[in-house]
Amino acid sequence: MERSFEPFLITAIENANDAVIVYDYAPGPIPFRIRYVNPMFERQTGYRVEEAIGQFPELMYGPKTDRAAVERVSQTLIAKLPVELETLRYRKDGTTFWAQINMRPLCDDDGNLLGVVAIQRDVTDRVRTNENLELLSAAMNQASDAMAVFERREGANQWVLAYVNEMFLRLVGYRREEVIGRASDFLAGPETNVETLIEWRRRLLDGEPVHGVLALYRANGTRFWAEASGRPIKQALASSVYSIVVYRDITEEYERERQLSYEASHDPLTSVHNRRSLERALEEALQETRAGGMTHGLIYFDLDGFKPINDRHGHEAGDRILVQLATAASAKLRRVDLLARIGGDEFVALLRGCPPSVAENIARDILEAIGGVTLLWNGQALRVGASIGVISVDCTVHSVAQALRRADEACYEAKRSGRNRIYVAS
């Protein structure tokens, strides 16, 4: 004997997590009437089974029900076609919920419409989440700062763009489809501090905020300075890790401050450092000497034969030769060294972490470079020499003033010994 599965089907419907509604069909102004609802219907709507049976769909309508959409659904079902929709439903107590409804017509063997079965799911949480996301997106698009949300991709060990607002797109010059999914360093360029980017990624992953200024690059290759502030997005039950970064274009003010800082620390004529900048760097070098015994070199030189050029050919010629000499001397220094002009024709070079023998060799290179400079002026070839004093900045030096005095005395010894030579203080 063939086993009937009807009891199992009824049990499954009665225990379903979605509301099941069966409608009878009868031609007329209101063609559908409720014939059956399962227990989940009562939990969704607040109507008991006996209150729902025999009622029209109007039972779940309210002030915000889209009546035109309801009529379109009704006509589609009468045409014996399935319908899926998302709509606002009203409970017995007047409160609302969003329902996702899947409706299928029921026909007899001759194709006559008998009714409709509807599966109704409460999707309020999802709809409200989407509404909140849309509201957040609209708010972010109205923001005056550029914003980007990054998602951590564990497999690729990188942060990738998951969302950007309109201001971000305007700032960088890319279209949305060109940036979503890109790695966080796609705006980096020649002047971007890559070490800072790496450190920020690590800190965000550790749940720490980040803040600072970075050089970034637009789609057309132009550089801009951005003040960036990033924070991890904390989610209790998230499988992915996100962070949000806010960018503000501070190029104009940053360049202005950088220029002011440059002017405050550099000689306006030769573009090498000035006395204030030298003293600051020398104080740092002395602190390193006190802390770890590091030895630095200090080269003090002034020009031989410069005053006659100034007196005979004028300050313009003197300025021109000073610029050329500063450039020639700078070319002989290492990247960690610093050259400063501290007087009319007086220069000092601080050689960081430099032993005496290397300092003397650098001084010889500078002397040779100065001797090789020639300024053609009104048909004459103008040249100068230099007297150079070299000292070591070690534990015997206790102040900036003492270091400069010792170097000046060594320079004087070179000049007293015949000029255009080097004197190394012992």
GROMACS .gro file of C-alpha atoms in nm:
model
  426
    1MET     CA    1   0.000   0.000   0.000
    2GLU     CA    2   0.141   0.344  -0.098
    3ARG     CA    3   0.227   0.557   0.203
    4SER     CA    4   0.058   0.904   0.227
    5PHE     CA    5   0.293   1.197   0.289
    6GLU     CA    6   0.008   1.439   0.359
    7PRO     CA    7   0.050   1.425   0.740
    8PHE     CA    8   0.419   1.502   0.706
    9LEU     CA    9   0.348   1.795   0.474
   10ILE     CA   10   0.090   1.935   0.715
   11THR     CA   11   0.336   1.902   1.004
   12ALA     CA   12   0.606   2.077   0.803
   13ILE     CA   13   0.373   2.366   0.716
   14GLU     CA   14   0.248   2.396   1.074
   15ASN     CA   15   0.607   2.422   1.201
   16ALA     CA   16   0.748   2.637   0.923
   17ASN     CA   17   0.955   2.946   1.010
   18ASP     CA   18   0.763   3.150   0.752
   19ALA     CA   19   0.393   3.231   0.752
   20VAL     CA   20   0.192   3.020   0.506
   21ILE     CA   21  -0.133   3.168   0.377
   22VAL     CA   22  -0.378   2.994   0.143
   23TYR     CA   23  -0.635   3.209  -0.037
   24ASP     CA   24  -0.956   3.097  -0.210
   25TYR     CA   25  -1.035   3.262  -0.541
   26ALA     CA   26  -1.380   3.382  -0.649
   27PRO     CA   27  -1.439   3.633  -0.930
   28GLY     CA   28  -1.555   3.969  -0.798
   29PRO     CA   29  -1.433   4.306  -0.668
   30ILE     CA   30  -1.220   4.135  -0.400
   31PRO     CA   31  -1.134   3.800  -0.555
   32PHE     CA   32  -0.920   3.647  -0.276
   33ARG     CA   33  -1.018   3.540   0.074
   34ILE     CA   34  -0.806   3.372   0.343
   35ARG     CA   35  -0.879   3.001   0.377
   36TYR     CA   36  -0.581   2.880   0.583
   37VAL     CA   37  -0.293   3.024   0.787
   38ASN     CA   38  -0.028   2.838   0.984
   39PRO     CA   39   0.083   2.921   1.343
   40MET     CA   40   0.371   3.142   1.223
   41PHE     CA   41   0.111   3.375   1.068
   42GLU     CA   42  -0.025   3.444   1.415
   43ARG     CA   43   0.324   3.519   1.551
   44GLN     CA   44   0.394   3.751   1.259
   45THR     CA   45   0.066   3.944   1.256
   46GLY     CA   46  -0.091   3.903   1.599
   47TYR     CA   47  -0.415   3.765   1.445
   48ARG     CA   48  -0.533   3.430   1.575
   49VAL     CA   49  -0.617   3.165   1.318
   50GLU     CA   50  -0.990   3.201   1.374
   51GLU     CA   51  -0.965   3.579   1.328
   52ALA     CA   52  -0.789   3.541   0.995
   53ILE     CA   53  -0.996   3.266   0.829
   54GLY     CA   54  -1.252   3.414   0.591
   55GLN     CA   55  -1.093   3.759   0.587
   56PHE     CA   56  -0.976   3.947   0.280
   57PRO     CA   57  -0.609   4.045   0.229
   58GLU     CA   58  -0.721   4.388   0.351
   59LEU     CA   59  -0.665   4.248   0.697
   60MET     CA   60  -0.294   4.329   0.672
   61TYR     CA   61  -0.326   4.662   0.489
   62GLY     CA   62  -0.278   5.005   0.641
   63PRO     CA   63  -0.224   5.374   0.564
   64LYS     CA   64   0.109   5.317   0.387
   65THR     CA   65   0.000   5.017   0.182
   66ASP     CA   66   0.070   5.065  -0.187
   67ARG     CA   67  -0.281   4.997  -0.321
   68ALA     CA   68  -0.172   5.024  -0.684
   69ALA     CA   69   0.093   4.756  -0.627
   70VAL     CA   70  -0.168   4.535  -0.454
   71GLU     CA   71  -0.396   4.563  -0.755
   72ARG     CA   72  -0.111   4.473  -0.994
   73VAL     CA   73  -0.034   4.164  -0.783
   74SER     CA   74  -0.400   4.061  -0.787
   75GLN     CA   75  -0.424   4.091  -1.166
   76THR     CA   76  -0.103   3.893  -1.212
   77LEU     CA   77  -0.235   3.608  -0.997
   78ILE     CA   78  -0.570   3.609  -1.178
   79ALA     CA   79  -0.365   3.564  -1.496
   80LYS     CA   80  -0.228   3.252  -1.320
   81LEU     CA   81   0.127   3.387  -1.297
   82PRO     CA   82   0.351   3.372  -0.987
   83VAL     CA   83   0.445   3.688  -0.798
   84GLU     CA   84   0.730   3.783  -0.565
   85LEU     CA   85   0.725   4.114  -0.381
   86GLU     CA   86   0.848   4.301  -0.076
   87THR     CA   87   0.584   4.508   0.097
   88LEU     CA   88   0.485   4.672   0.424
   89ARG     CA   89   0.240   4.469   0.637
   90TYR     CA   90   0.031   4.578   0.936
   91ARG     CA   91  -0.013   4.373   1.251
   92LYS     CA   92  -0.330   4.353   1.459
   93ASP     CA   93  -0.192   4.615   1.702
   94GLY     CA   94  -0.117   4.858   1.417
   95THR     CA   95   0.258   4.814   1.413
   96THR     CA   96   0.428   4.736   1.083
   97PHE     CA   97   0.679   4.489   0.949
   98TRP     CA   98   0.838   4.433   0.611
   99ALA     CA   99   0.743   4.106   0.441
  100GLN     CA  100   0.897   3.922   0.151
  101ILE     CA  101   0.612   3.729  -0.012
  102ASN     CA  102   0.631   3.449  -0.265
  103MET     CA  103   0.284   3.381  -0.416
  104ARG     CA  104   0.185   3.094  -0.649
  105PRO     CA  105  -0.155   3.038  -0.816
  106LEU     CA  106  -0.337   2.705  -0.749
  107CYS     CA  107  -0.524   2.561  -1.047
  108ASP     CA  108  -0.733   2.248  -1.106
  109ASP     CA  109  -0.663   1.991  -1.373
  110ASP     CA  110  -0.851   2.200  -1.629
  111GLY     CA  111  -0.640   2.507  -1.555
  112ASN     CA  112  -0.908   2.693  -1.363
  113LEU     CA  113  -0.779   2.921  -1.088
  114LEU     CA  114  -0.879   2.788  -0.744
  115GLY     CA  115  -0.670   3.004  -0.516
  116VAL     CA  116  -0.324   3.117  -0.416
  117VAL     CA  117  -0.063   2.993  -0.170
  118ALA     CA  118   0.166   3.258  -0.022
  119ILE     CA  119   0.488   3.216   0.177
  120GLN     CA  120   0.539   3.529   0.387
  121ARG     CA  121   0.878   3.601   0.553
  122ASP     CA  122   0.948   3.884   0.798
  123VAL     CA  123   1.248   4.074   0.655
  124THR     CA  124   1.217   4.386   0.869
  125ASP     CA  125   1.571   4.363   1.007
  126ARG     CA  126   1.724   4.333   0.661
  127VAL     CA  127   1.517   4.618   0.518
  128ARG     CA  128   1.601   4.845   0.809
  129THR     CA  129   1.967   4.754   0.781
  130ASN     CA  130   1.957   4.845   0.413
  131GLU     CA  131   1.777   5.169   0.496
  132ASN     CA  132   2.041   5.251   0.755
  133LEU     CA  133   2.316   5.175   0.504
  134GLU     CA  134   2.148   5.397   0.244
  135LEU     CA  135   2.110   5.672   0.504
  136LEU     CA  136   2.476   5.634   0.604
  137SER     CA  137   2.584   5.637   0.241
  138ALA     CA  138   2.378   5.951   0.175
  139ALA     CA  139   2.528   6.117   0.483
  140MET     CA  140   2.882   6.023   0.380
  141ASN     CA  141   2.820   6.156   0.030
  142GLN     CA  142   2.717   6.491   0.182
  143ALA     CA  143   3.035   6.508   0.392
  144SER     CA  144   3.293   6.772   0.303
  145ASP     CA  145   3.581   6.528   0.364
  146ALA     CA  146   3.676   6.227   0.156
  147MET     CA  147   3.587   5.896   0.322
  148ALA     CA  148   3.679   5.538   0.242
  149VAL     CA  149   3.592   5.206   0.404
  150PHE     CA  150   3.855   4.934   0.377
  151GLU     CA  151   3.803   4.560   0.420
  152ARG     CA  152   4.081   4.336   0.543
  153ARG     CA  153   4.155   4.053   0.298
  154GLU     CA  154   4.335   3.783   0.495
  155GLY     CA  155   4.431   3.572   0.195
  156ALA     CA  156   4.601   3.860   0.020
  157ASN     CA  157   4.724   4.012   0.350
  158GLN     CA  158   4.602   4.358   0.253
  159TRP     CA  159   4.330   4.617   0.304
  160VAL     CA  160   4.108   4.678   0.000
  161LEU     CA  161   3.855   4.951  -0.070
  162ALA     CA  162   3.498   4.840   0.002
  163TYR     CA  163   3.324   5.180  -0.013
  164VAL     CA  164   3.411   5.543  -0.099
  165ASN     CA  165   3.201   5.857  -0.088
  166GLU     CA  166   3.164   6.115  -0.365
  167MET     CA  167   3.417   6.354  -0.211
  168PHE     CA  168   3.681   6.079  -0.218
  169LEU     CA  169   3.621   6.026  -0.591
  170ARG     CA  170   3.645   6.400  -0.653
  171LEU     CA  171   3.967   6.420  -0.451
  172VAL     CA  172   4.151   6.138  -0.629
  173GLY     CA  173   3.998   6.171  -0.977
  174TYR     CA  174   3.897   5.805  -1.017
  175ARG     CA  175   3.554   5.658  -1.095
  176ARG     CA  176   3.392   5.438  -0.831
  177GLU     CA  177   3.432   5.120  -1.035
  178GLU     CA  178   3.805   5.196  -1.070
  179VAL     CA  179   3.872   5.200  -0.695
  180ILE     CA  180   3.643   4.942  -0.532
  181GLY     CA  181   3.849   4.632  -0.461
  182ARG     CA  182   4.182   4.813  -0.505
  183ALA     CA  183   4.456   4.768  -0.244
  184SER     CA  184   4.504   5.048   0.009
  185ASP     CA  185   4.839   5.159  -0.139
  186PHE     CA  186   4.711   5.235  -0.490
  187LEU     CA  187   4.733   5.610  -0.414
  188ALA     CA  188   5.100   5.582  -0.313
  189GLY     CA  189   5.375   5.739  -0.521
  190PRO     CA  190   5.738   5.853  -0.513
  191GLU     CA  191   5.702   6.080  -0.207
  192THR     CA  192   5.465   5.858  -0.009
  193ASN     CA  193   5.611   5.734   0.318
  194VAL     CA  194   5.563   5.360   0.266
  195GLU     CA  195   5.685   5.281   0.619
  196THR     CA  196   5.397   5.490   0.756
  197LEU     CA  197   5.146   5.298   0.540
  198ILE     CA  198   5.278   4.965   0.668
  199GLU     CA  199   5.263   5.084   1.029
  200TRP     CA  200   4.905   5.211   0.984
  201ARG     CA  201   4.789   4.877   0.843
  202ARG     CA  202   4.933   4.697   1.143
  203ARG     CA  203   4.780   4.938   1.395
  204LEU     CA  204   4.434   4.925   1.235
  205LEU     CA  205   4.448   4.547   1.241
  206ASP     CA  206   4.534   4.568   1.612
  207GLY     CA  207   4.226   4.786   1.668
  208GLU     CA  208   4.417   5.113   1.709
  209PRO     CA  209   4.337   5.448   1.544
  210VAL     CA  210   4.585   5.618   1.309
  211HIS     CA  211   4.645   5.982   1.218
  212GLY     CA  212   4.899   6.170   1.013
  213VAL     CA  213   4.991   6.340   0.686
  214LEU     CA  214   5.075   6.150   0.368
  215ALA     CA  215   5.176   6.240   0.015
  216LEU     CA  216   4.923   6.071  -0.215
  217TYR     CA  217   4.870   6.075  -0.592
  218ARG     CA  218   4.559   6.135  -0.806
  219ALA     CA  219   4.458   5.946  -1.117
  220ASN     CA  220   4.636   6.205  -1.335
  221GLY     CA  221   4.961   6.157  -1.140
  222THR     CA  222   4.956   6.487  -0.950
  223ARG     CA  223   5.061   6.478  -0.586
  224PHE     CA  224   4.855   6.611  -0.296
  225TRP     CA  225   4.908   6.615   0.079
  226ALA     CA  226   4.632   6.447   0.278
  227GLU     CA  227   4.564   6.457   0.649
  228ALA     CA  228   4.430   6.108   0.713
  229SER     CA  229   4.249   5.978   1.020
  230GLY     CA  230   4.158   5.610   1.036
  231ARG     CA  231   3.970   5.395   1.285
  232PRO     CA  232   3.880   5.026   1.292
  233ILE     CA  233   3.507   4.953   1.266
  234LYS     CA  234   3.408   4.735   1.559
  235GLN     CA  235   3.137   4.476   1.493
  236ALA     CA  236   3.032   4.217   1.747
  237LEU     CA  237   2.943   3.940   1.504
  238ALA     CA  238   3.138   4.029   1.190
  239SER     CA  239   3.332   3.774   0.991
  240SER     CA  240   3.525   4.052   0.812
  241VAL     CA  241   3.743   4.330   0.954
  242TYR     CA  242   3.679   4.687   0.837
  243SER     CA  243   3.829   5.031   0.892
  244ILE     CA  244   3.718   5.379   0.790
  245VAL     CA  245   3.965   5.648   0.684
  246VAL     CA  246   3.882   6.018   0.644
  247TYR     CA  247   4.103   6.222   0.411
  248ARG     CA  248   4.135   6.601   0.404
  249ASP     CA  249   4.330   6.776   0.130
  250ILE     CA  250   4.573   7.007   0.311
  251THR     CA  251   4.812   7.061   0.020
  252GLU     CA  252   4.797   7.440   0.027
  253GLU     CA  253   4.849   7.482   0.401
  254TYR     CA  254   5.104   7.199   0.417
  255GLU     CA  255   5.315   7.347   0.137
  256ARG     CA  256   5.289   7.691   0.300
  257GLU     CA  257   5.402   7.555   0.638
  258ARG     CA  258   5.677   7.354   0.474
  259GLN     CA  259   5.798   7.665   0.291
  260LEU     CA  260   5.793   7.868   0.614
  261SER     CA  261   5.982   7.590   0.791
  262TYR     CA  262   6.233   7.576   0.506
  263GLU     CA  263   6.284   7.951   0.513
  264ALA     CA  264   6.331   7.943   0.892
  265SER     CA  265   6.603   7.677   0.865
  266HIS     CA  266   6.780   7.762   0.538
  267ASP     CA  267   6.998   8.039   0.405
  268PRO     CA  268   6.795   8.237   0.148
  269LEU     CA  269   7.095   8.294  -0.083
  270THR     CA  270   7.268   7.955  -0.104
  271SER     CA  271   6.976   7.730   0.007
  272VAL     CA  272   7.200   7.542   0.251
  273HIS     CA  273   7.103   7.535   0.620
  274ASN     CA  274   7.134   7.845   0.838
  275ARG     CA  275   7.300   7.888   1.177
  276ARG     CA  276   6.981   7.811   1.374
  277SER     CA  277   6.931   7.484   1.189
  278LEU     CA  278   7.299   7.390   1.240
  279GLU     CA  279   7.283   7.458   1.614
  280ARG     CA  280   6.970   7.246   1.646
  281ALA     CA  281   7.130   6.956   1.457
  282LEU     CA  282   7.453   6.994   1.653
  283GLU     CA  283   7.264   6.978   1.983
  284GLU     CA  284   7.101   6.652   1.870
  285ALA     CA  285   7.444   6.518   1.774
  286LEU     CA  286   7.578   6.605   2.120
  287GLN     CA  287   7.287   6.420   2.282
  288GLU     CA  288   7.378   6.113   2.075
  289THR     CA  289   7.737   6.147   2.190
  290ARG     CA  290   7.633   6.166   2.555
  291ALA     CA  291   7.390   5.875   2.524
  292GLY     CA  292   7.597   5.630   2.323
  293GLY     CA  293   7.946   5.767   2.278
  294MET     CA  294   7.895   5.837   1.905
  295THR     CA  295   8.159   6.056   1.738
  296HIS     CA  296   8.072   6.319   1.478
  297GLY     CA  297   8.286   6.537   1.255
  298LEU     CA  298   8.266   6.915   1.229
  299ILE     CA  299   8.421   7.107   0.937
  300TYR     CA  300   8.450   7.485   0.961
  301PHE     CA  301   8.568   7.681   0.656
  302ASP     CA  302   8.575   8.035   0.530
  303LEU     CA  303   8.682   8.156   0.189
  304ASP     CA  304   9.021   8.293   0.099
  305GLY     CA  305   9.017   8.580  -0.148
  306PHE     CA  306   8.642   8.639  -0.127
  307LYS     CA  307   8.651   8.998   0.008
  308PRO     CA  308   8.855   9.135  -0.287
  309ILE     CA  309   8.600   8.987  -0.530
  310ASN     CA  310   8.317   9.148  -0.337
  311ASP     CA  311   8.495   9.483  -0.320
  312ARG     CA  312   8.612   9.490  -0.683
  313HIS     CA  313   8.322   9.325  -0.867
  314GLY     CA  314   8.027   9.397  -0.636
  315HIS     CA  315   7.791   9.195  -0.420
  316GLU     CA  316   7.617   9.035  -0.718
  317ALA     CA  317   7.939   8.864  -0.823
  318GLY     CA  318   8.009   8.770  -0.461
  319ASP     CA  319   7.661   8.619  -0.423
  320ARG     CA  320   7.699   8.420  -0.743
  321ILE     CA  321   8.024   8.265  -0.633
  322LEU     CA  322   7.884   8.185  -0.286
  323VAL     CA  323   7.596   7.994  -0.447
  324GLN     CA  324   7.833   7.795  -0.670
  325LEU     CA  325   8.068   7.714  -0.381
  326ALA     CA  326   7.783   7.599  -0.156
  327THR     CA  327   7.659   7.369  -0.433
  328ALA     CA  328   8.009   7.229  -0.491
  329ALA     CA  329   8.067   7.166  -0.120
  330SER     CA  330   7.724   7.005  -0.071
  331ALA     CA  331   7.801   6.757  -0.347
  332LYS     CA  332   8.092   6.619  -0.142
  333LEU     CA  333   7.883   6.543   0.166
  334ARG     CA  334   7.696   6.226   0.252
  335ARG     CA  335   7.317   6.215   0.270
  336VAL     CA  336   7.321   6.221   0.652
  337ASP     CA  337   7.546   6.530   0.668
  338LEU     CA  338   7.441   6.893   0.695
  339LEU     CA  339   7.599   7.205   0.544
  340ALA     CA  340   7.520   7.548   0.688
  341ARG     CA  341   7.618   7.905   0.606
  342ILE     CA  342   7.674   8.083   0.937
  343GLY     CA  343   7.824   8.413   0.817
  344GLY     CA  344   7.912   8.610   0.506
  345ASP     CA  345   8.164   8.362   0.368
  346GLU     CA  346   8.173   8.114   0.657
  347PHE     CA  347   8.033   7.761   0.632
  348VAL     CA  348   8.011   7.465   0.870
  349ALA     CA  349   7.945   7.101   0.781
  350LEU     CA  350   7.823   6.856   1.045
  351LEU     CA  351   7.924   6.500   0.957
  352ARG     CA  352   7.695   6.260   1.143
  353GLY     CA  353   7.860   5.949   1.292
  354CYS     CA  354   8.184   6.026   1.112
  355PRO     CA  355   8.527   5.911   1.239
  356PRO     CA  356   8.819   6.160   1.220
  357SER     CA  357   8.991   5.995   0.922
  358VAL     CA  358   8.676   6.007   0.710
  359ALA     CA  359   8.607   6.368   0.818
  360GLU     CA  360   8.954   6.470   0.700
  361ASN     CA  361   8.899   6.303   0.363
  362ILE     CA  362   8.566   6.483   0.318
  363ALA     CA  363   8.737   6.812   0.407
  364ARG     CA  364   8.997   6.748   0.135
  365ASP     CA  365   8.720   6.678  -0.117
  366ILE     CA  366   8.553   7.006  -0.022
  367LEU     CA  367   8.877   7.200  -0.056
  368GLU     CA  368   8.935   7.049  -0.400
  369ALA     CA  369   8.576   7.123  -0.506
  370ILE     CA  370   8.606   7.488  -0.397
  371GLY     CA  371   8.932   7.522  -0.587
  372GLY     CA  372   8.763   7.394  -0.900
  373VAL     CA  373   8.488   7.660  -0.900
  374THR     CA  374   8.535   7.940  -1.155
  375LEU     CA  375   8.297   8.231  -1.204
  376LEU     CA  376   8.321   8.409  -1.541
  377TRP     CA  377   8.236   8.773  -1.467
  378ASN     CA  378   8.278   9.060  -1.712
  379GLY     CA  379   8.541   8.870  -1.904
  380GLN     CA  380   8.734   8.764  -1.596
  381ALA     CA  381   8.765   8.423  -1.432
  382LEU     CA  382   8.706   8.462  -1.059
  383ARG     CA  383   8.829   8.200  -0.812
  384VAL     CA  384   8.863   8.165  -0.435
  385GLY     CA  385   9.021   7.920  -0.196
  386ALA     CA  386   8.928   7.809   0.156
  387SER     CA  387   9.083   7.758   0.496
  388ILE     CA  388   8.930   7.453   0.663
  389GLY     CA  389   8.934   7.343   1.024
  390VAL     CA  390   8.829   6.991   1.124
  391ILE     CA  391   8.741   6.871   1.475
  392SER     CA  392   8.578   6.565   1.628
  393VAL     CA  393   8.258   6.610   1.826
  394ASP     CA  394   8.308   6.351   2.100
  395CYS     CA  395   8.272   6.319   2.476
  396THR     CA  396   8.518   6.607   2.529
  397VAL     CA  397   8.272   6.852   2.371
  398HIS     CA  398   8.001   6.965   2.612
  399SER     CA  399   7.807   7.233   2.425
  400VAL     CA  400   7.721   7.369   2.082
  401ALA     CA  401   7.913   7.688   2.151
  402GLN     CA  402   8.222   7.491   2.252
  403ALA     CA  403   8.204   7.278   1.935
  404LEU     CA  404   8.176   7.583   1.709
  405ARG     CA  405   8.455   7.764   1.895
  406ARG     CA  406   8.692   7.468   1.857
  407ALA     CA  407   8.611   7.435   1.485
  408ASP     CA  408   8.659   7.811   1.435
  409GLU     CA  409   8.997   7.793   1.609
  410ALA     CA  410   9.101   7.504   1.380
  411CYS     CA  411   8.995   7.708   1.078
  412TYR     CA  412   9.202   8.002   1.207
  413GLU     CA  413   9.506   7.771   1.239
  414ALA     CA  414   9.462   7.667   0.872
  415LYS     CA  415   9.446   8.033   0.769
  416ARG     CA  416   9.744   8.126   0.987
  417SER     CA  417   9.944   7.840   0.836
  418GLY     CA  418   9.921   7.983   0.485
  419ARG     CA  419   9.552   7.966   0.378
  420ASN     CA  420   9.386   7.731   0.128
  421ARG     CA  421   9.462   7.432   0.345
  422ILE     CA  422   9.320   7.200   0.613
  423TYR     CA  423   9.398   7.191   0.983
  424VAL     CA  424   9.281   6.889   1.185
  425ALA     CA  425   9.256   6.960   1.557
  426SER     CA  426   9.388   6.682   1.779
   0.00000   0.00000   0.00000
